Amino acid sequence: MNNTEVQEKKSIPNFKIDLVNKRHQNGSLIPLLQTAQDSYGYIPEKIIYYISELVGIPAAEIYGVITFYSQFRLKPLGKNLIRICEGTACHVNGAKSILTALQDELGITVGETTDDGIFSLQSVACLGCCSLAPVVMINDATHGNLTMDKIKKILKKYKTEEKIRIAS
Amino acid sequence: MKKIKVGLGTCGISAGGELVFNKLKEEIKTKNLGIEVNETGCMGMCYEEALVEVVDDNDSFLYSNVTVDKVGRIVNEHLINNKPVIEWIIKSNEVSKEDDFLKNQKRIVLRNCGVIDPTSIDEYIEHNGYKALEKVLKNFSQQEVIDMIIKSGLRGRGGAGFTTGMKWKFANQEKSEKKYIVCNADEGDPGAFMDRSVLEGDPHSVLEGMMIAAYAIGSDEAYIYCRAEYPLAIKRLRTAIKQCESRGYLGKNILGSNFNFTIKIKEGAGAFVCGEETALMASVEGKRGVPRLRPPFPANKGLWGKPTNINNVETFANVPWIINNGWEKYSSLGTEKSKGTKVFALAGKIKRSGLAEVPMGMTINEIVFDLGGGIKNDKKFKAVQMGGPSGGCIPASMGDLKIDYDEIVRTGAIMGSGGLIVLDETTCMVDLARYFLNFTQNESCGKCTFCRVGTKRMLEILERITIGKGKENDVDILQDLASKITKNSLCGLGQSAPNPVLTTIKYFREEYEAHIRDKKCPAHNCSALIEYTIDEVNCKGCGLCIKACSSNAITGSKKAVHYINQELCIKCGRCFDVCNLDAVIKN
Ligand SMILES: Cc1cc2nc3c(=O)[nH]c(=O)nc-3n(C[C@H](O)[C@H](O)[C@H](O)COP(=O)(O)O)c2cc1C
Ligand code: SF4
Ligand code: SF4
Ligand code: FES
Ligand code: FES
């Protein structure tokens, strides 16, 4: 997710070129997986086999690397990515009640995506703006100094926007 | 000639700095003022963001809490009519509202943060940038550089505090065609953002430090291992590396010498254990980031089996300053065994949360009160947490403790990388221990049984204590497990995982006992152990709490005393927050 903010989204043909270019570099597996995730939003199974053939690492080993790192996903993300900070400053400033509110509103827990594919919920450690704790990031926007009511209002806004979009 | 700087570190952006930045640019353009607007990094005063500095020939005016709505007045009154909007200014020649925060700091690592534009190599060069590299390449042998760093007393800022110059010496002594430099920018402590701020605010100082290290050990290639969660830091590093390549600070025959050097970035993929040096190297090699036994140390056998020197971001950022100003000046700061300064990310229940760099030897009280302005909402200071999941809590009663690697270790905590979380009377120490254990338990790579299973057992015990199901001998079991985990874990993650529990037992044992014996949480934090009730005398029956309660647990007719049904109450505390008459009681 974060990478996409930095490197512009790559198209799939470009992705394949990128893969071929990177395969001979030392230690290229993780960057390859990061590129794959940037292109597809997650790492599809067929890509694991594709990469395996390309770099000559068994698919099982690649799978082991994917599951070791929390950055990698084997399933696509929802349209809006909600990241709740569970860093220490946010924890002592009440992140738990914000999480409860999010879970109540969305009906999912951390690591899940809503059935309609509109929201995904993830937790992260320190977003770097502890002075605004507790903090939630929705897509690229940071929301700080949250209370249970404030986060519910913010979610409502996103939900309404989504409804308007579907209606039009 | 006026110039404007807007703080666009992560926290500045979060506080709306980017909107302010764009608005300023737009206004200046439409009004044809021809004033330059630049971005800069973290100025340290994150609690005052968004920050805008207007610099003219004689003075600089720092505006705090700037919003888009305030831009118009600043432009009209200050930029056009030369009348600074005094009430919004916190610092200028005349105003010094935030002097307490600034005057006790000594900015070495943060020398350029919030001062220069991090995307401009020219500004870095104007501020003495790459002078140290030039000096080193022209005047000093590898041995001389290493000696200077040893004599400066600089110790690794990644947590363990190993003498940096000694590390360089070991890597230098290895005979090998290929050697690597690695910059550890994984910053795993979940309450810390020092390294990120340095990378975002002054990436060149880190690169310059790496170059000098590379020259000293005889390396021609480096990796920066940076958390993928730091997109802005990665972007700024990429820009900085490109600029260096085109200016000849990176590449072949740097500055006409025979020193060659390249730097690559590796993005981490979200695993705390990858901050550990051997796991980090495995991750750079594209494998699962699992630590391995040391020795061999990275200096002997590191990346791809080659001698490797790993240092932390802040460690590298100190190096150019030491070369430019002399080791004598550096080692004159600090205590006998901890020299120089330390950057802290102040957060938690502190009034001024932000980034502060202080000389070693400053006391905790001085940091929390003189610099940090004390505790938010005038609550009572309870403790500081240092070192994150590997560290511990130091109680307020030890506030006179000096910031010094060895003094802090004596308390059971560690200096760590610089996260300093301030806790007040409403923080439950058992819950905090549970929080950290939950973190390490999740992040254990699973290689060592004690780290994997032992932390799980400890976590289960802590969880049951916080819901009032603790058993009489739980504290003893925790201590026993802790010592076994410490002894039988391979890497620092496991070895230090029990620290948050051990220090809270050591200094706050009575809180554990209150949870276990009396089924009470003295800080009123653990929801299973608190009860909300309504005071019959204070309640005027306004109905605010009924509206606030999402569980329909409150009943009562208008102007009559309300009542909370304990069966339905989920202890969210909203009724407590909304009541204006202090009629809701938390117990
Ligand atoms: C679990 C664990 C996590 C660590 N995380 C970091 C980190 O995020 N950043 C860092 O610089 N050092 C971290 N370290 C310390 C590194 O292993 C290493 O000691 C350090 O990078 C050396 O640099 P220094 O000598 O400049 O401090 C960690 C160690 C352990 C055991
Ligand atoms: S101590 Fe824990 S994290 Fe470290 S190697 Fe062992 S299992 Fe892995
Ligand atoms: S604590 Fe929450 S659930 Fe309980 S009565 Fe108050 S508002 Fe309702
Ligand atoms: S702990 Fe949440 S932003 Fe730092
Ligand atoms: S990030 Fe803005 S002052 Fe710290």
mmCIF file with all atom_site columns, C-alpha atoms in Angstrom, chain B residues 229-308:
data_model
loop_
_atom_site.group_PDB
_atom_site.id
_atom_site.type_symbol
_atom_site.label_atom_id
_atom_site.label_alt_id
_atom_site.label_comp_id
_atom_site.label_asym_id
_atom_site.label_entity_id
_atom_site.label_seq_id
_atom_site.pdbx_PDB_ins_code
_atom_site.Cartn_x
_atom_site.Cartn_y
_atom_site.Cartn_z
_atom_site.occupancy
_atom_site.B_iso_or_equiv
_atom_site.pdbx_formal_charge
_atom_site.auth_seq_id
_atom_site.auth_comp_id
_atom_site.auth_asym_id
_atom_site.auth_atom_id
_atom_site.pdbx_PDB_model_num
ATOM 1  C CA . GLU B 1 229 ? 5.678  1.963   6.396   1.00 0.00 ? 229 GLU B CA 1
ATOM 2  C CA . TYR B 1 230 ? 7.804  5.096   5.911   1.00 0.00 ? 230 TYR B CA 1
ATOM 3  C CA . PRO B 1 231 ? 6.907  6.087   2.357   1.00 0.00 ? 231 PRO B CA 1
ATOM 4  C CA . LEU B 1 232 ? 7.970  9.715   2.766   1.00 0.00 ? 232 LEU B CA 1
ATOM 5  C CA . ALA B 1 233 ? 11.354 8.790   4.222   1.00 0.00 ? 233 ALA B CA 1
ATOM 6  C CA . ILE B 1 234 ? 11.964 6.411   1.324   1.00 0.00 ? 234 ILE B CA 1
ATOM 7  C CA . LYS B 1 235 ? 10.979 9.058   -1.181  1.00 0.00 ? 235 LYS B CA 1
ATOM 8  C CA . ARG B 1 236 ? 13.321 11.636  0.356   1.00 0.00 ? 236 ARG B CA 1
ATOM 9  C CA . LEU B 1 237 ? 16.155 9.103   0.470   1.00 0.00 ? 237 LEU B CA 1
ATOM 10 C CA . ARG B 1 238 ? 15.662 8.231   -3.183  1.00 0.00 ? 238 ARG B CA 1
ATOM 11 C CA . THR B 1 239 ? 15.809 11.902  -4.136  1.00 0.00 ? 239 THR B CA 1
ATOM 12 C CA . ALA B 1 240 ? 18.897 12.464  -2.016  1.00 0.00 ? 240 ALA B CA 1
ATOM 13 C CA . ILE B 1 241 ? 20.728 9.464   -3.485  1.00 0.00 ? 241 ILE B CA 1
ATOM 14 C CA . LYS B 1 242 ? 19.974 10.609  -7.028  1.00 0.00 ? 242 LYS B CA 1
ATOM 15 C CA . GLN B 1 243 ? 21.265 14.094  -6.249  1.00 0.00 ? 243 GLN B CA 1
ATOM 16 C CA . CYS B 1 244 ? 24.474 12.628  -4.828  1.00 0.00 ? 244 CYS B CA 1
ATOM 17 C CA . GLU B 1 245 ? 24.975 10.494  -7.899  1.00 0.00 ? 245 GLU B CA 1
ATOM 18 C CA . SER B 1 246 ? 24.637 13.446  -10.232 1.00 0.00 ? 246 SER B CA 1
ATOM 19 C CA . ARG B 1 247 ? 26.919 15.641  -8.100  1.00 0.00 ? 247 ARG B CA 1
ATOM 20 C CA . GLY B 1 248 ? 29.628 13.020  -7.745  1.00 0.00 ? 248 GLY B CA 1
ATOM 21 C CA . TYR B 1 249 ? 29.202 12.315  -4.036  1.00 0.00 ? 249 TYR B CA 1
ATOM 22 C CA . LEU B 1 250 ? 28.254 8.782   -4.956  1.00 0.00 ? 250 LEU B CA 1
ATOM 23 C CA . GLY B 1 251 ? 29.702 6.702   -7.748  1.00 0.00 ? 251 GLY B CA 1
ATOM 24 C CA . LYS B 1 252 ? 33.285 6.267   -8.887  1.00 0.00 ? 252 LYS B CA 1
ATOM 25 C CA . ASN B 1 253 ? 36.279 8.373   -7.772  1.00 0.00 ? 253 ASN B CA 1
ATOM 26 C CA . ILE B 1 254 ? 34.258 10.468  -5.404  1.00 0.00 ? 254 ILE B CA 1
ATOM 27 C CA . LEU B 1 255 ? 35.519 14.076  -5.223  1.00 0.00 ? 255 LEU B CA 1
ATOM 28 C CA . GLY B 1 256 ? 38.538 13.107  -7.252  1.00 0.00 ? 256 GLY B CA 1
ATOM 29 C CA . SER B 1 257 ? 39.729 10.467  -4.794  1.00 0.00 ? 257 SER B CA 1
ATOM 30 C CA . ASN B 1 258 ? 39.924 6.767   -5.448  1.00 0.00 ? 258 ASN B CA 1
ATOM 31 C CA . PHE B 1 259 ? 36.947 6.116   -3.188  1.00 0.00 ? 259 PHE B CA 1
ATOM 32 C CA . ASN B 1 260 ? 33.982 4.456   -4.927  1.00 0.00 ? 260 ASN B CA 1
ATOM 33 C CA . PHE B 1 261 ? 30.630 4.019   -3.250  1.00 0.00 ? 261 PHE B CA 1
ATOM 34 C CA . THR B 1 262 ? 27.012 3.223   -4.097  1.00 0.00 ? 262 THR B CA 1
ATOM 35 C CA . ILE B 1 263 ? 23.938 3.172   -1.865  1.00 0.00 ? 263 ILE B CA 1
ATOM 36 C CA . LYS B 1 264 ? 20.781 1.154   -2.450  1.00 0.00 ? 264 LYS B CA 1
ATOM 37 C CA . ILE B 1 265 ? 17.508 1.155   -0.586  1.00 0.00 ? 265 ILE B CA 1
ATOM 38 C CA . LYS B 1 266 ? 15.822 -2.021  0.588   1.00 0.00 ? 266 LYS B CA 1
ATOM 39 C CA . GLU B 1 267 ? 12.306 -1.700  1.819   1.00 0.00 ? 267 GLU B CA 1
ATOM 40 C CA . GLY B 1 268 ? 11.433 -3.782  4.821   1.00 0.00 ? 268 GLY B CA 1
ATOM 41 C CA . ALA B 1 269 ? 8.239  -5.730  4.694   1.00 0.00 ? 269 ALA B CA 1
ATOM 42 C CA . GLY B 1 270 ? 6.841  -5.394  8.147   1.00 0.00 ? 270 GLY B CA 1
ATOM 43 C CA . ALA B 1 271 ? 8.567  -7.574  10.703  1.00 0.00 ? 271 ALA B CA 1
ATOM 44 C CA . PHE B 1 272 ? 9.921  -6.129  13.953  1.00 0.00 ? 272 PHE B CA 1
ATOM 45 C CA . VAL B 1 273 ? 12.551 -8.835  14.263  1.00 0.00 ? 273 VAL B CA 1
ATOM 46 C CA . CYS B 1 274 ? 14.162 -7.570  11.041  1.00 0.00 ? 274 CYS B CA 1
ATOM 47 C CA . GLY B 1 275 ? 15.596 -4.683  13.064  1.00 0.00 ? 275 GLY B CA 1
ATOM 48 C CA . GLU B 1 276 ? 17.907 -7.250  14.638  1.00 0.00 ? 276 GLU B CA 1
ATOM 49 C CA . GLU B 1 277 ? 21.065 -7.139  12.596  1.00 0.00 ? 277 GLU B CA 1
ATOM 50 C CA . THR B 1 278 ? 21.363 -10.777 11.530  1.00 0.00 ? 278 THR B CA 1
ATOM 51 C CA . ALA B 1 279 ? 17.662 -10.970 10.678  1.00 0.00 ? 279 ALA B CA 1
ATOM 52 C CA . LEU B 1 280 ? 18.004 -7.720  8.769   1.00 0.00 ? 280 LEU B CA 1
ATOM 53 C CA . MET B 1 281 ? 20.776 -9.159  6.654   1.00 0.00 ? 281 MET B CA 1
ATOM 54 C CA . ALA B 1 282 ? 18.731 -12.274 5.919   1.00 0.00 ? 282 ALA B CA 1
ATOM 55 C CA . SER B 1 283 ? 15.898 -10.023 4.846   1.00 0.00 ? 283 SER B CA 1
ATOM 56 C CA . VAL B 1 284 ? 18.155 -7.972  2.561   1.00 0.00 ? 284 VAL B CA 1
ATOM 57 C CA . GLU B 1 285 ? 19.224 -11.261 1.005   1.00 0.00 ? 285 GLU B CA 1
ATOM 58 C CA . GLY B 1 286 ? 15.554 -11.885 0.260   1.00 0.00 ? 286 GLY B CA 1
ATOM 59 C CA . LYS B 1 287 ? 14.918 -14.543 2.877   1.00 0.00 ? 287 LYS B CA 1
ATOM 60 C CA . ARG B 1 288 ? 12.677 -14.826 5.887   1.00 0.00 ? 288 ARG B CA 1
ATOM 61 C CA . GLY B 1 289 ? 14.087 -12.460 8.488   1.00 0.00 ? 289 GLY B CA 1
ATOM 62 C CA . VAL B 1 290 ? 15.141 -15.006 11.044  1.00 0.00 ? 290 VAL B CA 1
ATOM 63 C CA . PRO B 1 291 ? 18.049 -14.144 13.368  1.00 0.00 ? 291 PRO B CA 1
ATOM 64 C CA . ARG B 1 292 ? 21.062 -16.404 13.566  1.00 0.00 ? 292 ARG B CA 1
ATOM 65 C CA . LEU B 1 293 ? 23.578 -17.094 16.266  1.00 0.00 ? 293 LEU B CA 1
ATOM 66 C CA . ARG B 1 294 ? 26.453 -14.647 16.709  1.00 0.00 ? 294 ARG B CA 1
ATOM 67 C CA . PRO B 1 295 ? 29.444 -15.093 16.332  1.00 0.00 ? 295 PRO B CA 1
ATOM 68 C CA . PRO B 1 296 ? 30.224 -14.768 13.557  1.00 0.00 ? 296 PRO B CA 1
ATOM 69 C CA . PHE B 1 297 ? 29.452 -11.074 13.929  1.00 0.00 ? 297 PHE B CA 1
ATOM 70 C CA . PRO B 1 298 ? 28.480 -9.039  10.869  1.00 0.00 ? 298 PRO B CA 1
ATOM 71 C CA . ALA B 1 299 ? 31.930 -7.404  10.936  1.00 0.00 ? 299 ALA B CA 1
ATOM 72 C CA . ASN B 1 300 ? 33.401 -10.838 10.129  1.00 0.00 ? 300 ASN B CA 1
ATOM 73 C CA . LYS B 1 301 ? 30.646 -12.471 8.145   1.00 0.00 ? 301 LYS B CA 1
ATOM 74 C CA . GLY B 1 302 ? 27.687 -10.337 7.221   1.00 0.00 ? 302 GLY B CA 1
ATOM 75 C CA . LEU B 1 303 ? 25.707 -9.741  4.054   1.00 0.00 ? 303 LEU B CA 1
ATOM 76 C CA . TRP B 1 304 ? 26.314 -12.578 1.606   1.00 0.00 ? 304 TRP B CA 1
ATOM 77 C CA . GLY B 1 305 ? 29.094 -13.736 3.905   1.00 0.00 ? 305 GLY B CA 1
ATOM 78 C CA . LYS B 1 306 ? 31.111 -10.534 3.514   1.00 0.00 ? 306 LYS B CA 1
ATOM 79 C CA . PRO B 1 307 ? 32.323 -8.247  6.310   1.00 0.00 ? 307 PRO B CA 1
ATOM 80 C CA . THR B 1 308 ? 29.543 -5.793  7.055   1.00 0.00 ? 308 THR B CA 1
#
